[in-house]
Amino acid sequence: MIKFTLFLENARFLSDKLGIVPLLYGSLGLEYLTRDVLGVDDIDILVPRVFITERWHEFKSLLEAQGYVLADEHEHTFVRDGVAYSYADIEDLESFAGIRMKDIEMREADGVCFLMLSLEQYLAVYKKSSKDGYRVNIRQKKDADKIRFIESKL
């Protein structure tokens, strides 16, 4: 789980520099939760909205100082050593998939705290994502596969 180790490195940095407890999201989070190899392409991380909006310049500058290169400002995606890290705001989980912050579990690995969705929460996210315009056109089969995978685990 090389990408999980990279996530932990990033999460430790975000915690130390900005006091952020990030949420491990996307396929890497699902892979970590289930311990199944899912062929993860990138690292998706949710952070407080303020870092994607009002504190974006500070957030971006700190990452760039650590060797992360901004690849897509609209998607808040950086690349470091060939690995893409995409950031989005955690507050959108409630309006998007009905997941409240207080219902998200805190985890710890190698002394790093991070947030993690449950399988039920992942199912809600992927079901909602499968109806989203971009994802319907680009990721429909992958989302459907993930929904079946999660349902088989539940």
mmCIF file of C-alpha atoms in Angstrom:
data_model
loop_
_atom_site.group_PDB
_atom_site.id
_atom_site.type_symbol
_atom_site.label_atom_id
_atom_site.label_comp_id
_atom_site.label_asym_id
_atom_site.label_seq_id
_atom_site.Cartn_x
_atom_site.Cartn_y
_atom_site.Cartn_z
ATOM 1 C CA MET A 1 0.000 0.000 0.000
ATOM 2 C CA ILE A 2 2.515 2.552 -1.183
ATOM 3 C CA LYS A 3 -0.153 5.169 -1.887
ATOM 4 C CA PHE A 4 -1.511 4.818 1.649
ATOM 5 C CA THR A 5 1.976 5.551 2.987
ATOM 6 C CA LEU A 6 2.084 8.623 0.725
ATOM 7 C CA PHE A 7 -1.327 9.671 2.058
ATOM 8 C CA LEU A 8 -0.038 9.377 5.642
ATOM 9 C CA GLU A 9 2.987 11.511 4.769
ATOM 10 C CA ASN A 10 0.673 14.144 3.277
ATOM 11 C CA ALA A 11 -1.752 13.926 6.217
ATOM 12 C CA ARG A 12 1.084 14.373 8.727
ATOM 13 C CA PHE A 13 2.252 17.450 6.820
ATOM 14 C CA LEU A 14 -1.279 18.920 6.674
ATOM 15 C CA SER A 15 -1.718 18.285 10.390
ATOM 16 C CA ASP A 16 1.638 19.744 11.385
ATOM 17 C CA LYS A 17 1.450 22.842 9.186
ATOM 18 C CA LEU A 18 -2.271 23.646 9.123
ATOM 19 C CA GLY A 19 -3.926 21.639 11.902
ATOM 20 C CA ILE A 20 -5.943 19.644 9.346
ATOM 21 C CA VAL A 21 -7.256 16.154 10.048
ATOM 22 C CA PRO A 22 -7.912 15.042 6.450
ATOM 23 C CA LEU A 23 -10.392 12.460 5.250
ATOM 24 C CA LEU A 24 -8.966 9.650 3.132
ATOM 25 C CA TYR A 25 -11.429 9.453 0.249
ATOM 26 C CA GLY A 26 -11.997 7.723 -3.056
ATOM 27 C CA SER A 27 -10.635 4.364 -4.103
ATOM 28 C CA LEU A 28 -7.619 4.542 -1.801
ATOM 29 C CA GLY A 29 -9.884 4.985 1.221
ATOM 30 C CA LEU A 30 -12.053 2.105 0.072
ATOM 31 C CA GLU A 31 -8.964 -0.030 -0.519
ATOM 32 C CA TYR A 32 -7.634 0.756 2.970
ATOM 33 C CA LEU A 33 -11.016 0.057 4.569
ATOM 34 C CA THR A 34 -11.578 -3.304 2.845
ATOM 35 C CA ARG A 35 -7.945 -4.408 2.497
ATOM 36 C CA ASP A 36 -8.732 -5.398 -1.105
ATOM 37 C CA VAL A 37 -6.452 -4.264 -3.929
ATOM 38 C CA LEU A 38 -8.482 -1.935 -6.140
ATOM 39 C CA GLY A 39 -5.833 -0.553 -8.472
ATOM 40 C CA VAL A 40 -5.775 2.990 -7.106
ATOM 41 C CA ASP A 41 -4.739 5.701 -9.567
ATOM 42 C CA ASP A 42 -4.567 8.743 -7.296
ATOM 43 C CA ILE A 43 -5.015 9.981 -3.753
ATOM 44 C CA ASP A 44 -8.261 11.777 -2.959
ATOM 45 C CA ILE A 45 -8.300 13.845 0.220
ATOM 46 C CA LEU A 46 -11.061 15.908 1.792
ATOM 47 C CA VAL A 47 -10.088 18.925 3.861
ATOM 48 C CA PRO A 48 -12.042 21.774 5.462
ATOM 49 C CA ARG A 49 -13.562 24.086 2.822
ATOM 50 C CA VAL A 50 -11.650 27.106 4.099
ATOM 51 C CA PHE A 51 -8.423 25.651 2.640
ATOM 52 C CA ILE A 52 -9.997 25.314 -0.805
ATOM 53 C CA THR A 53 -11.473 28.819 -0.653
ATOM 54 C CA GLU A 54 -10.204 31.621 1.630
ATOM 55 C CA ARG A 55 -6.904 29.946 2.531
ATOM 56 C CA TRP A 56 -6.258 28.421 -0.908
ATOM 57 C CA HIS A 57 -3.129 30.510 -1.599
ATOM 58 C CA GLU A 58 -1.574 29.495 1.736
ATOM 59 C CA PHE A 59 -2.564 25.836 1.211
ATOM 60 C CA LYS A 60 -1.174 25.803 -2.343
ATOM 61 C CA SER A 61 2.060 27.556 -1.346
ATOM 62 C CA LEU A 62 2.763 25.118 1.480
ATOM 63 C CA LEU A 63 2.223 22.106 -0.792
ATOM 64 C CA GLU A 64 4.356 23.610 -3.546
ATOM 65 C CA ALA A 65 7.159 24.247 -1.042
ATOM 66 C CA GLN A 66 7.106 20.491 -0.353
ATOM 67 C CA GLY A 67 7.516 19.607 -4.034
ATOM 68 C CA TYR A 68 3.863 19.227 -5.002
ATOM 69 C CA VAL A 69 3.180 20.729 -8.440
ATOM 70 C CA LEU A 70 -0.253 22.166 -9.159
ATOM 71 C CA ALA A 71 -1.620 20.195 -12.131
ATOM 72 C CA ASP A 72 -5.269 21.345 -12.175
ATOM 73 C CA GLU A 73 -6.323 24.336 -10.107
ATOM 74 C CA HIS A 74 -10.037 23.829 -10.816
ATOM 75 C CA GLU A 75 -9.874 20.277 -9.395
ATOM 76 C CA HIS A 76 -7.278 21.239 -6.738
ATOM 77 C CA THR A 77 -4.970 18.491 -8.029
ATOM 78 C CA PHE A 78 -1.252 18.404 -7.363
ATOM 79 C CA VAL A 79 1.340 15.901 -8.551
ATOM 80 C CA ARG A 80 4.380 14.810 -6.614
ATOM 81 C CA ASP A 81 6.732 12.056 -7.752
ATOM 82 C CA GLY A 82 4.221 10.997 -10.396
ATOM 83 C CA VAL A 83 1.322 10.608 -7.951
ATOM 84 C CA ALA A 84 -1.759 12.849 -8.179
ATOM 85 C CA TYR A 85 -3.267 14.250 -4.975
ATOM 86 C CA SER A 86 -6.725 15.790 -5.364
ATOM 87 C CA TYR A 87 -8.311 17.880 -2.625
ATOM 88 C CA ALA A 88 -11.961 18.719 -2.118
ATOM 89 C CA ASP A 89 -13.933 20.131 0.771
ATOM 90 C CA ILE A 90 -15.270 17.796 3.390
ATOM 91 C CA GLU A 91 -18.334 19.908 4.142
ATOM 92 C CA ASP A 92 -19.866 18.878 0.801
ATOM 93 C CA LEU A 93 -20.353 15.321 2.063
ATOM 94 C CA GLU A 94 -23.520 16.268 3.911
ATOM 95 C CA SER A 95 -25.271 18.018 1.036
ATOM 96 C CA PHE A 96 -23.937 15.533 -1.528
ATOM 97 C CA ALA A 97 -24.478 12.181 0.197
ATOM 98 C CA GLY A 98 -26.165 12.962 3.519
ATOM 99 C CA ILE A 99 -23.026 12.207 5.567
ATOM 100 C CA ARG A 100 -22.693 14.382 8.663
ATOM 101 C CA MET A 101 -19.268 15.273 10.008
ATOM 102 C CA LYS A 102 -20.145 13.951 13.446
ATOM 103 C CA ASP A 103 -20.811 10.510 11.904
ATOM 104 C CA ILE A 104 -17.370 10.153 10.338
ATOM 105 C CA GLU A 105 -14.906 7.915 12.156
ATOM 106 C CA MET A 106 -11.449 9.082 13.240
ATOM 107 C CA ARG A 107 -8.601 6.628 12.584
ATOM 108 C CA GLU A 108 -4.914 6.590 13.402
ATOM 109 C CA ALA A 109 -1.982 4.937 11.648
ATOM 110 C CA ASP A 110 1.715 5.488 12.344
ATOM 111 C CA GLY A 111 0.845 8.330 14.704
ATOM 112 C CA VAL A 112 -1.223 10.188 12.083
ATOM 113 C CA CYS A 113 -4.909 10.903 12.663
ATOM 114 C CA PHE A 114 -7.258 10.931 9.692
ATOM 115 C CA LEU A 115 -10.947 10.557 8.987
ATOM 116 C CA MET A 116 -12.452 7.538 7.254
ATOM 117 C CA LEU A 117 -15.868 6.755 5.818
ATOM 118 C CA SER A 118 -17.631 3.493 6.691
ATOM 119 C CA LEU A 119 -18.709 1.043 3.991
ATOM 120 C CA GLU A 120 -22.271 2.317 4.302
ATOM 121 C CA GLN A 121 -21.067 5.893 3.815
ATOM 122 C CA TYR A 122 -18.971 4.866 0.807
ATOM 123 C CA LEU A 123 -22.033 3.200 -0.673
ATOM 124 C CA ALA A 124 -24.006 6.438 -0.279
ATOM 125 C CA VAL A 125 -21.194 8.404 -1.962
ATOM 126 C CA TYR A 126 -20.810 6.057 -4.923
ATOM 127 C CA LYS A 127 -24.575 5.780 -5.450
ATOM 128 C CA LYS A 128 -24.836 9.569 -5.523
ATOM 129 C CA SER A 129 -21.695 9.891 -7.680
ATOM 130 C CA SER A 130 -23.083 7.451 -10.214
ATOM 131 C CA LYS A 131 -25.863 9.977 -10.915
ATOM 132 C CA ASP A 132 -23.515 12.983 -11.220
ATOM 133 C CA GLY A 133 -23.165 14.345 -14.784
ATOM 134 C CA TYR A 134 -19.372 14.101 -15.101
ATOM 135 C CA ARG A 135 -19.174 10.715 -13.439
ATOM 136 C CA VAL A 136 -22.045 9.257 -15.474
ATOM 137 C CA ASN A 137 -20.179 10.057 -18.687
ATOM 138 C CA ILE A 138 -16.626 9.315 -17.568
ATOM 139 C CA ARG A 139 -16.738 6.789 -14.717
ATOM 140 C CA GLN A 140 -20.103 5.038 -14.949
ATOM 141 C CA LYS A 141 -18.761 1.467 -15.199
ATOM 142 C CA LYS A 142 -16.157 1.993 -12.475
ATOM 143 C CA ASP A 143 -18.749 3.483 -10.123
ATOM 144 C CA ALA A 144 -21.159 0.611 -10.819
ATOM 145 C CA ASP A 145 -18.347 -1.870 -10.127
ATOM 146 C CA LYS A 146 -17.551 -0.106 -6.840
ATOM 147 C CA ILE A 147 -21.218 -0.150 -5.795
ATOM 148 C CA ARG A 148 -21.398 -3.910 -6.446
ATOM 149 C CA PHE A 149 -18.096 -4.392 -4.596
ATOM 150 C CA ILE A 150 -19.275 -2.435 -1.542
ATOM 151 C CA GLU A 151 -22.637 -4.210 -1.494
ATOM 152 C CA SER A 152 -20.826 -7.568 -1.553
ATOM 153 C CA LYS A 153 -18.797 -6.483 1.492
ATOM 154 C CA LEU A 154 -21.918 -5.409 3.378
#
